[in-house]
Tab-separated table of C-alpha atoms in Angstrom:
chain	number	residue	atom	x	y	z
A	2	MET	CA	150.409	119.064	258.458
A	3	ASP	CA	152.132	117.059	261.167
A	4	LYS	CA	150.830	116.829	264.716
A	5	ILE	CA	153.276	119.331	266.230
A	6	LYS	CA	152.580	121.963	263.572
A	7	ALA	CA	148.836	121.514	264.005
A	8	ALA	CA	149.148	121.888	267.769
A	9	ILE	CA	151.312	125.013	267.407
A	10	ALA	CA	148.855	126.545	264.948
A	11	GLU	CA	146.030	125.917	267.387
A	12	LEU	CA	148.049	127.319	270.304
A	13	HIS	CA	148.501	130.588	268.394
A	14	LEU	CA	144.713	130.901	268.183
A	15	GLN	CA	144.199	130.499	271.925
A	16	GLU	CA	143.794	133.526	274.140
A	17	LYS	CA	145.394	131.662	277.051
A	18	THR	CA	147.839	128.982	275.959
A	19	ASN	CA	147.477	125.577	277.564
A	20	ILE	CA	150.375	123.535	276.232
A	21	LYS	CA	149.618	120.390	278.231
A	22	ALA	CA	146.001	120.242	277.063
A	23	MET	CA	147.044	120.860	273.449
A	24	ALA	CA	149.780	118.203	273.661
A	25	ASP	CA	147.249	115.698	275.012
A	26	LYS	CA	144.691	116.621	272.348
A	27	HIS	CA	147.174	116.150	269.478
A	28	GLY	CA	149.060	113.210	270.994
A	29	VAL	CA	152.471	114.897	271.121
A	30	ASP	CA	155.084	115.250	273.840
A	31	ARG	CA	154.367	118.279	276.044
A	32	SER	CA	158.038	119.211	276.388
A	33	THR	CA	158.666	119.088	272.637
A	34	LEU	CA	155.545	121.130	271.925
A	35	SER	CA	156.536	123.711	274.522
A	36	LYS	CA	160.063	124.095	273.133
A	37	ARG	CA	158.877	124.364	269.535
A	38	PHE	CA	156.092	126.805	270.426
A	39	ARG	CA	158.549	129.041	272.261
A	40	GLY	CA	161.109	128.768	269.448
A	41	LYS	CA	163.751	127.048	271.578
A	42	THR	CA	164.166	124.153	269.144
A	43	GLY	CA	163.205	123.317	265.593
A	44	SER	CA	162.245	120.109	263.894
A	45	LYS	CA	164.746	117.436	262.893
A	46	ALA	CA	164.230	118.518	259.289
A	47	ASP	CA	165.174	122.103	260.200
A	48	GLY	CA	168.344	120.854	261.850
A	49	TYR	CA	169.190	118.672	258.883
A	50	ASN	CA	168.627	121.514	256.427
A	51	SER	CA	170.800	123.928	258.393
A	52	GLN	CA	173.580	121.319	258.542
A	53	GLN	CA	173.351	120.820	254.791
A	54	GLY	CA	173.668	124.553	254.219
A	55	ALA	CA	176.753	124.743	256.437
A	56	SER	CA	178.282	121.694	254.753
A	57	SER	CA	177.726	123.166	251.291
A	58	TYR	CA	179.271	126.442	252.398
A	59	ALA	CA	182.331	124.667	253.805
A	60	LEU	CA	182.653	122.481	250.724
A	61	ASN	CA	182.429	125.442	248.359
A	62	GLY	CA	185.084	127.244	250.413
A	63	ALA	CA	187.355	124.203	250.199
A	64	LYS	CA	186.843	123.983	246.423
A	65	SER	CA	187.673	127.657	246.051
A	66	SER	CA	190.786	127.252	248.184
A	67	LEU	CA	191.996	124.304	246.115
A	68	SER	CA	191.300	126.162	242.898
A	69	ASN	CA	193.265	129.184	244.058
A	70	SER	CA	196.162	126.970	245.163
A	71	TRP	CA	196.181	125.263	241.761
A	72	ASP	CA	196.194	128.585	239.903
A	73	TYR	CA	199.051	129.852	242.075
A	74	ALA	CA	201.094	126.666	241.530
A	75	ARG	CA	200.631	126.869	237.736
A	76	ASN	CA	201.987	130.425	237.588
């Protein structure tokens, strides 16, 4: 488990969240921890994975479009 995930897991267990103290304890940036904990941003991996999904969707749409154009031109 990376540092941010460990800090977030520990924050969920706290009755009163103290993001600065948890960031200091785990050696992570307070702002990043706060944004991730509140769901404002995701990890770089999350961003990369969502881009890959969008790229695959666009690519499959382009393939389908080309295929349909080819079928139409043959008839």
